[in-house]
mmCIF file of C-alpha atoms in Angstrom:
data_model
loop_
_atom_site.group_PDB
_atom_site.id
_atom_site.type_symbol
_atom_site.label_atom_id
_atom_site.label_comp_id
_atom_site.label_asym_id
_atom_site.label_seq_id
_atom_site.Cartn_x
_atom_site.Cartn_y
_atom_site.Cartn_z
ATOM 1 C CA MET A 1 -18.146 -14.209 6.761
ATOM 2 C CA THR A 2 -16.144 -10.988 7.169
ATOM 3 C CA PHE A 3 -13.060 -13.155 7.630
ATOM 4 C CA VAL A 4 -13.622 -15.024 4.335
ATOM 5 C CA VAL A 5 -14.393 -11.791 2.466
ATOM 6 C CA ASN A 6 -11.174 -10.205 3.750
ATOM 7 C CA LEU A 7 -9.158 -13.287 2.815
ATOM 8 C CA LEU A 8 -10.538 -13.271 -0.739
ATOM 9 C CA LEU A 9 -10.123 -9.518 -1.166
ATOM 10 C CA GLY A 10 -6.549 -9.692 0.154
ATOM 11 C CA LEU A 11 -5.975 -12.392 -2.415
ATOM 12 C CA LEU A 12 -7.518 -10.263 -5.186
ATOM 13 C CA PHE A 13 -5.439 -7.243 -4.127
ATOM 14 C CA GLY A 14 -2.287 -9.381 -4.117
ATOM 15 C CA ILE A 15 -3.084 -10.882 -7.521
ATOM 16 C CA GLY A 16 -3.471 -7.318 -8.799
ATOM 17 C CA LEU A 17 -0.023 -6.463 -7.430
ATOM 18 C CA VAL A 18 1.534 -9.535 -9.057
ATOM 19 C CA VAL A 19 -0.231 -9.100 -12.436
ATOM 20 C CA SER A 20 0.694 -5.403 -12.519
ATOM 21 C CA GLY A 21 4.359 -6.214 -11.854
ATOM 22 C CA MET A 22 4.412 -4.077 -8.704
ATOM 23 C CA SER A 23 5.282 -7.013 -6.449
ATOM 24 C CA ASN A 24 8.746 -6.890 -8.047
ATOM 25 C CA PRO A 25 10.864 -4.121 -6.434
ATOM 26 C CA PRO A 26 13.134 -3.415 -9.463
ATOM 27 C CA LYS A 27 10.055 -2.481 -11.498
ATOM 28 C CA VAL A 28 8.981 0.007 -8.840
ATOM 29 C CA LEU A 29 12.519 1.379 -8.473
ATOM 30 C CA ASN A 30 12.775 1.823 -12.235
ATOM 31 C CA PHE A 31 9.597 3.904 -12.162
ATOM 32 C CA LEU A 32 11.265 6.064 -9.533
ATOM 33 C CA ASP A 33 14.471 6.335 -11.591
ATOM 34 C CA LEU A 34 13.583 9.273 -13.846
ATOM 35 C CA ALA A 35 17.210 9.934 -14.721
ATOM 36 C CA GLY A 36 18.040 6.325 -15.568
ATOM 37 C CA THR A 37 16.116 3.227 -16.610
ATOM 38 C CA TRP A 38 12.671 4.828 -16.278
ATOM 39 C CA ASN A 39 9.793 2.367 -16.543
ATOM 40 C CA PRO A 40 6.338 4.014 -16.551
ATOM 41 C CA SER A 41 4.431 0.790 -15.690
ATOM 42 C CA LEU A 42 3.531 2.022 -12.176
ATOM 43 C CA LEU A 43 1.710 4.959 -13.734
ATOM 44 C CA PHE A 44 -0.576 2.521 -15.580
ATOM 45 C CA VAL A 45 -1.224 0.625 -12.342
ATOM 46 C CA MET A 46 -2.260 3.894 -10.724
ATOM 47 C CA ILE A 47 -4.540 4.799 -13.629
ATOM 48 C CA GLY A 48 -6.259 1.393 -13.560
ATOM 49 C CA ALA A 49 -6.625 1.343 -9.790
ATOM 50 C CA VAL A 50 -7.839 4.924 -9.371
ATOM 51 C CA LEU A 51 -10.278 4.684 -12.285
ATOM 52 C CA VAL A 52 -11.987 1.585 -10.875
ATOM 53 C CA THR A 53 -11.898 2.833 -7.267
ATOM 54 C CA PHE A 54 -13.168 6.319 -8.148
ATOM 55 C CA LEU A 55 -16.146 4.950 -10.089
ATOM 56 C CA GLY A 56 -16.787 2.086 -7.649
ATOM 57 C CA TYR A 57 -16.700 4.313 -4.551
ATOM 58 C CA ARG A 58 -19.245 6.672 -6.162
ATOM 59 C CA ILE A 59 -21.685 3.782 -6.470
ATOM 60 C CA VAL A 60 -20.896 2.076 -3.153
ATOM 61 C CA LEU A 61 -20.837 5.170 -0.936
ATOM 62 C CA ARG A 62 -24.346 6.115 -2.085
ATOM 63 C CA ARG A 63 -25.609 3.278 0.081
ATOM 64 C CA ASP A 64 -26.391 3.801 3.765
ATOM 65 C CA ARG A 65 -23.986 1.162 5.007
ATOM 66 C CA PRO A 66 -21.761 -1.680 3.860
ATOM 67 C CA LEU A 67 -23.330 -5.120 3.447
ATOM 68 C CA LEU A 68 -21.411 -6.823 6.273
ATOM 69 C CA ALA A 69 -20.713 -3.976 8.713
ATOM 70 C CA ASN A 70 -22.671 -1.278 10.524
ATOM 71 C CA ALA A 71 -21.077 1.757 8.913
ATOM 72 C CA PHE A 72 -18.498 2.952 6.430
ATOM 73 C CA ARG A 73 -15.227 3.781 8.182
ATOM 74 C CA LEU A 74 -13.968 6.768 6.249
ATOM 75 C CA PRO A 75 -11.081 9.007 7.310
ATOM 76 C CA THR A 76 -12.366 12.256 8.796
ATOM 77 C CA ALA A 77 -9.121 14.240 9.001
ATOM 78 C CA LYS A 78 -9.065 17.187 6.629
ATOM 79 C CA ASP A 79 -5.979 19.165 7.646
ATOM 80 C CA VAL A 80 -2.695 18.954 5.820
ATOM 81 C CA ASP A 81 -0.424 19.051 8.871
ATOM 82 C CA ALA A 82 3.229 18.498 9.706
ATOM 83 C CA ARG A 83 2.516 14.921 10.701
ATOM 84 C CA LEU A 84 1.053 14.061 7.284
ATOM 85 C CA LEU A 85 3.889 15.764 5.420
ATOM 86 C CA SER A 86 6.741 14.340 7.490
ATOM 87 C CA GLY A 87 5.176 10.882 7.513
ATOM 88 C CA ALA A 88 4.753 10.859 3.733
ATOM 89 C CA ALA A 89 8.292 12.203 3.234
ATOM 90 C CA ILE A 90 9.784 9.475 5.470
ATOM 91 C CA PHE A 91 7.671 6.821 3.760
ATOM 92 C CA GLY A 92 8.948 7.912 0.328
ATOM 93 C CA ILE A 93 12.589 7.640 1.416
ATOM 94 C CA GLY A 94 12.047 4.076 2.665
ATOM 95 C CA TRP A 95 10.115 3.209 -0.491
ATOM 96 C CA GLY A 96 12.924 4.539 -2.676
ATOM 97 C CA LEU A 97 15.575 2.635 -0.709
ATOM 98 C CA GLY A 98 13.959 -0.808 -0.823
ATOM 99 C CA GLY A 99 11.471 -0.634 -3.693
ATOM 100 C CA PHE A 100 8.884 -2.063 -1.310
ATOM 101 C CA CYS A 101 5.727 -0.454 -0.011
ATOM 102 C CA PRO A 102 3.593 -2.462 2.451
ATOM 103 C CA GLY A 103 1.456 -4.459 -0.039
ATOM 104 C CA PRO A 104 4.267 -5.761 -2.267
ATOM 105 C CA ALA A 105 6.422 -6.497 0.800
ATOM 106 C CA LEU A 106 3.684 -8.764 2.167
ATOM 107 C CA THR A 107 3.242 -10.547 -1.177
ATOM 108 C CA ALA A 108 7.004 -11.204 -1.099
ATOM 109 C CA LEU A 109 6.883 -12.900 2.289
ATOM 110 C CA GLY A 110 6.074 -16.388 0.957
ATOM 111 C CA PHE A 111 9.185 -16.529 -1.231
ATOM 112 C CA ALA A 112 11.241 -15.963 1.905
ATOM 113 C CA ALA A 113 13.923 -13.840 0.232
ATOM 114 C CA PRO A 114 16.246 -12.611 3.026
ATOM 115 C CA GLY A 115 15.646 -8.961 2.082
ATOM 116 C CA ALA A 116 11.877 -9.404 2.445
ATOM 117 C CA LEU A 117 12.232 -11.352 5.693
ATOM 118 C CA VAL A 118 14.186 -8.408 7.111
ATOM 119 C CA PHE A 119 11.988 -5.689 5.571
ATOM 120 C CA VAL A 120 8.598 -6.931 6.811
ATOM 121 C CA PRO A 121 9.407 -7.199 10.567
ATOM 122 C CA ALA A 122 11.206 -3.828 10.350
ATOM 123 C CA MET A 123 8.090 -2.369 8.711
ATOM 124 C CA PHE A 124 5.875 -3.692 11.512
ATOM 125 C CA ALA A 125 8.315 -2.242 14.062
ATOM 126 C CA GLY A 126 8.077 1.114 12.282
ATOM 127 C CA LEU A 127 4.261 1.002 12.173
ATOM 128 C CA TRP A 128 4.180 0.159 15.868
ATOM 129 C CA ALA A 129 6.685 2.862 16.857
ATOM 130 C CA ALA A 130 4.759 5.583 15.024
ATOM 131 C CA ARG A 131 1.506 4.351 16.525
ATOM 132 C CA MET A 132 2.954 4.520 20.038
ATOM 133 C CA LEU A 133 4.192 8.033 19.322
ATOM 134 C CA THR A 134 0.765 9.084 18.050
ATOM 135 C CA LEU A 135 -1.014 7.566 21.056
ATOM 136 C CA ALA A 136 1.385 9.380 23.409
ATOM 137 C CA ARG A 137 0.984 12.693 21.582
ATOM 138 C CA PRO A 138 -2.391 12.783 19.837
ATOM 139 C CA PRO A 139 -2.806 15.441 17.167
ATOM 140 C CA LEU A 140 -5.079 18.371 17.955
ATOM 141 C CA LYS A 141 -7.722 16.975 15.653
ATOM 142 C CA GLN A 142 -7.831 13.215 15.840
ATOM 143 C CA ALA A 143 -8.271 11.467 12.491
ATOM 144 C CA MET B 1 16.111 -3.151 -16.993
ATOM 145 C CA THR B 2 12.527 -4.246 -16.382
ATOM 146 C CA GLU B 3 9.864 -4.731 -19.020
ATOM 147 C CA PHE B 4 7.379 -1.940 -19.704
ATOM 148 C CA THR B 5 3.955 -3.583 -19.389
ATOM 149 C CA PRO B 6 1.212 -0.993 -19.899
ATOM 150 C CA PHE B 7 -1.541 -3.547 -20.514
ATOM 151 C CA SER B 8 -0.926 -5.989 -17.649
ATOM 152 C CA SER B 9 -0.169 -3.073 -15.312
ATOM 153 C CA LEU B 10 -3.504 -1.477 -16.202
ATOM 154 C CA ILE B 11 -5.316 -4.795 -15.625
ATOM 155 C CA GLY B 12 -3.446 -5.427 -12.352
ATOM 156 C CA GLY B 13 -4.268 -1.897 -11.222
ATOM 157 C CA ALA B 14 -7.941 -2.482 -12.041
ATOM 158 C CA LEU B 15 -7.900 -5.655 -9.894
ATOM 159 C CA ILE B 16 -6.413 -3.650 -7.010
ATOM 160 C CA GLY B 17 -9.193 -1.107 -7.516
ATOM 161 C CA LEU B 18 -11.837 -3.846 -7.595
ATOM 162 C CA SER B 19 -10.533 -5.208 -4.287
ATOM 163 C CA ALA B 20 -10.681 -1.694 -2.787
ATOM 164 C CA VAL B 21 -14.260 -1.132 -3.994
ATOM 165 C CA LEU B 22 -15.482 -4.520 -2.747
ATOM 166 C CA LEU B 23 -13.790 -4.039 0.654
ATOM 167 C CA MET B 24 -15.688 -0.757 1.017
ATOM 168 C CA ALA B 25 -18.966 -2.263 -0.227
ATOM 169 C CA LEU B 26 -18.805 -5.300 2.054
ATOM 170 C CA ASP B 27 -16.731 -4.372 5.125
ATOM 171 C CA GLY B 28 -16.896 -0.568 4.869
ATOM 172 C CA ARG B 29 -13.142 -0.153 5.068
ATOM 173 C CA ILE B 30 -10.436 1.656 3.112
ATOM 174 C CA ALA B 31 -8.053 -0.809 1.419
ATOM 175 C CA GLY B 32 -4.924 0.765 2.891
ATOM 176 C CA ILE B 33 -2.355 -1.927 3.467
ATOM 177 C CA SER B 34 -0.400 -0.031 6.130
ATOM 178 C CA GLY B 35 -3.653 0.553 8.023
ATOM 179 C CA ILE B 36 -4.614 -3.103 7.703
ATOM 180 C CA ALA B 37 -1.139 -4.162 8.876
ATOM 181 C CA THR B 38 -1.381 -1.800 11.865
ATOM 182 C CA ARG B 39 -4.596 -3.528 12.974
ATOM 183 C CA LEU B 40 -2.472 -6.640 13.594
ATOM 184 C CA LEU B 41 -0.447 -4.794 16.236
ATOM 185 C CA PRO B 42 -1.169 -4.068 19.914
ATOM 186 C CA PRO B 43 -2.758 -2.253 21.662
ATOM 187 C CA TYR B 44 -5.944 -3.964 20.446
ATOM 188 C CA ARG B 45 -9.168 -2.038 20.539
ATOM 189 C CA GLU B 46 -12.649 -3.364 20.282
ATOM 190 C CA GLY B 47 -13.938 -3.289 16.733
ATOM 191 C CA ALA B 48 -10.441 -2.920 15.297
ATOM 192 C CA GLY B 49 -11.028 -6.073 13.265
ATOM 193 C CA SER B 50 -7.640 -7.653 13.884
ATOM 194 C CA LEU B 51 -8.906 -11.025 12.701
ATOM 195 C CA SER B 52 -10.228 -9.686 9.398
ATOM 196 C CA ALA B 53 -6.958 -7.771 8.959
ATOM 197 C CA LEU B 54 -5.089 -11.033 9.455
ATOM 198 C CA ALA B 55 -7.277 -12.654 6.784
ATOM 199 C CA PHE B 56 -6.570 -9.827 4.308
ATOM 200 C CA VAL B 57 -2.813 -10.100 4.928
ATOM 201 C CA ALA B 58 -2.987 -13.899 4.533
ATOM 202 C CA GLY B 59 -4.658 -13.335 1.155
ATOM 203 C CA LEU B 60 -1.833 -10.986 0.103
ATOM 204 C CA VAL B 61 0.813 -13.511 1.126
ATOM 205 C CA CYS B 62 -0.901 -16.331 -0.801
ATOM 206 C CA ALA B 63 -1.520 -14.277 -3.962
ATOM 207 C CA PRO B 64 1.719 -15.010 -5.880
ATOM 208 C CA PHE B 65 1.262 -18.750 -5.318
ATOM 209 C CA VAL B 66 -2.273 -18.609 -6.691
ATOM 210 C CA VAL B 67 -1.002 -16.712 -9.751
ATOM 211 C CA MET B 68 1.731 -19.317 -10.269
ATOM 212 C CA ALA B 69 -0.748 -22.196 -9.909
ATOM 213 C CA VAL B 70 -3.167 -20.642 -12.412
ATOM 214 C CA THR B 71 -0.675 -19.437 -15.032
ATOM 215 C CA GLY B 72 1.984 -22.118 -14.577
ATOM 216 C CA GLN B 73 4.545 -19.310 -14.828
ATOM 217 C CA PRO B 74 7.018 -18.346 -12.093
ATOM 218 C CA VAL B 75 6.440 -14.981 -10.405
ATOM 219 C CA LEU B 76 9.508 -12.794 -10.805
ATOM 220 C CA GLN B 77 10.568 -11.071 -7.619
ATOM 221 C CA THR B 78 14.050 -9.699 -7.051
ATOM 222 C CA VAL B 79 14.670 -8.358 -3.565
ATOM 223 C CA SER B 80 17.830 -6.528 -2.530
ATOM 224 C CA SER B 81 20.123 -8.705 -0.437
ATOM 225 C CA ASN B 82 21.572 -5.676 1.327
ATOM 226 C CA LEU B 83 19.998 -6.553 4.665
ATOM 227 C CA PRO B 84 20.941 -3.442 6.695
ATOM 228 C CA LEU B 85 19.500 -1.319 3.857
ATOM 229 C CA MET B 86 16.290 -3.374 3.817
ATOM 230 C CA ALA B 87 15.973 -3.064 7.605
ATOM 231 C CA ILE B 88 16.262 0.728 7.407
ATOM 232 C CA ALA B 89 13.888 0.835 4.413
ATOM 233 C CA GLY B 90 11.308 -1.257 6.298
ATOM 234 C CA LEU B 91 11.517 0.907 9.410
ATOM 235 C CA LEU B 92 11.102 4.114 7.391
ATOM 236 C CA VAL B 93 8.205 2.694 5.339
ATOM 237 C CA GLY B 94 6.353 1.517 8.452
ATOM 238 C CA PHE B 95 7.061 4.601 10.551
ATOM 239 C CA GLY B 96 6.266 7.020 7.728
ATOM 240 C CA ALA B 97 3.099 5.240 6.630
ATOM 241 C CA ASN B 98 1.642 5.238 10.122
ATOM 242 C CA LEU B 99 2.680 8.823 10.881
ATOM 243 C CA GLY B 100 1.405 10.041 7.502
ATOM 244 C CA GLY B 101 -1.855 8.127 7.813
ATOM 245 C CA GLY B 102 -1.371 5.826 4.837
ATOM 246 C CA CYS B 103 0.800 4.380 2.119
ATOM 247 C CA THR B 104 0.606 3.872 -1.630
ATOM 248 C CA SER B 105 -2.705 2.010 -1.391
ATOM 249 C CA GLY B 106 -4.453 4.088 1.266
ATOM 250 C CA HIS B 107 -3.406 7.512 -0.041
ATOM 251 C CA ALA B 108 -2.473 7.023 -3.718
ATOM 252 C CA VAL B 109 -5.343 4.677 -4.633
ATOM 253 C CA CYS B 110 -8.210 5.027 -2.133
ATOM 254 C CA GLY B 111 -7.531 8.603 -1.017
ATOM 255 C CA ILE B 112 -7.058 10.039 -4.488
ATOM 256 C CA SER B 113 -10.241 8.228 -5.574
ATOM 257 C CA ARG B 114 -12.071 10.064 -2.778
ATOM 258 C CA LEU B 115 -10.471 13.296 -4.009
ATOM 259 C CA SER B 116 -8.986 13.772 -0.522
ATOM 260 C CA THR B 117 -6.659 16.765 -0.354
ATOM 261 C CA ARG B 118 -4.597 15.086 2.358
ATOM 262 C CA SER B 119 -4.070 12.017 0.187
ATOM 263 C CA ILE B 120 -3.145 14.027 -2.897
ATOM 264 C CA VAL B 121 -0.606 16.030 -0.864
ATOM 265 C CA ALA B 122 0.752 12.847 0.757
ATOM 266 C CA THR B 123 1.105 11.112 -2.629
ATOM 267 C CA VAL B 124 2.948 14.042 -4.196
ATOM 268 C CA THR B 125 5.197 14.210 -1.110
ATOM 269 C CA PHE B 126 6.181 10.534 -0.979
ATOM 270 C CA MET B 127 6.618 10.348 -4.747
ATOM 271 C CA ALA B 128 8.952 13.341 -4.540
ATOM 272 C CA THR B 129 11.112 11.958 -1.728
ATOM 273 C CA ALA B 130 11.165 8.535 -3.413
ATOM 274 C CA PHE B 131 12.323 10.064 -6.730
ATOM 275 C CA VAL B 132 15.052 11.969 -4.900
ATOM 276 C CA THR B 133 16.099 8.889 -2.886
ATOM 277 C CA VAL B 134 16.454 6.725 -6.007
ATOM 278 C CA PHE B 135 18.345 9.516 -7.769
ATOM 279 C CA VAL B 136 20.787 9.822 -4.875
ATOM 280 C CA VAL B 137 21.246 6.049 -4.486
ATOM 281 C CA ARG B 138 21.628 5.252 -8.185
ATOM 282 C CA HIS B 139 23.272 8.318 -9.657
ATOM 283 C CA MET B 140 25.183 10.010 -6.844
ATOM 284 C CA VAL B 141 26.231 7.204 -4.502
ATOM 285 C CA GLY B 142 26.394 4.872 -7.499
ATOM 286 C CA GLY B 143 24.420 1.842 -6.382
#
């Protein structure tokens, strides 16, 4: 059941990315290009997504537990530390170079464009490398 | 140039939000794509939900094909064919997202909706470095 739910919600998330135009890297890059061909579409995606999530979470998180799992898995880390800042900074550079963040890159996989076929394995390698680093040197307060 | 699509971007964003809310309501998890992707990677821990993560990713990959089947329209996706650039971009996106504890979905959608300080700081940080990266690539290097 959890498997089917995740499949359908991945599908819904991906449809949202496609409908919003965010699965297309030039549209993302144009949002990031303030000094050039600025396209504010991404801002509207953010507004739609945050509005629904903010309201939905307020209703859902009032419950004791999710319907199909034992507990809500919410991040517990509170500190703004060097790891958060450097990670976010590095992520932004990669995002600005390729116009892909993880969701859109995965929706691109099926079209098998060479750039996407190179990006996605590199992204997994990056995720894995940072995870190994974190496991070797855990932060003082584990998230 | 890419089209400015406030309406469809708002709708697409709302669908992304709906997916995030339902994932929390049913499976109790944050809809952070980098986190979901990381669950596919070793070392595997009990309760990590690698199988449900695989289902979510499969849904993402299938999404554009479902949109094409329903609308009868092609899904526009232009990916850079500069493969070394895409490899570096992918590495940075993966490494940074894992180190920083999330990406555009986990921090900028789910985290901001939870009013998490860490997520707000991370979002401002990666937006800033992404703006600077695109400025350098497009207006200084002359991409």
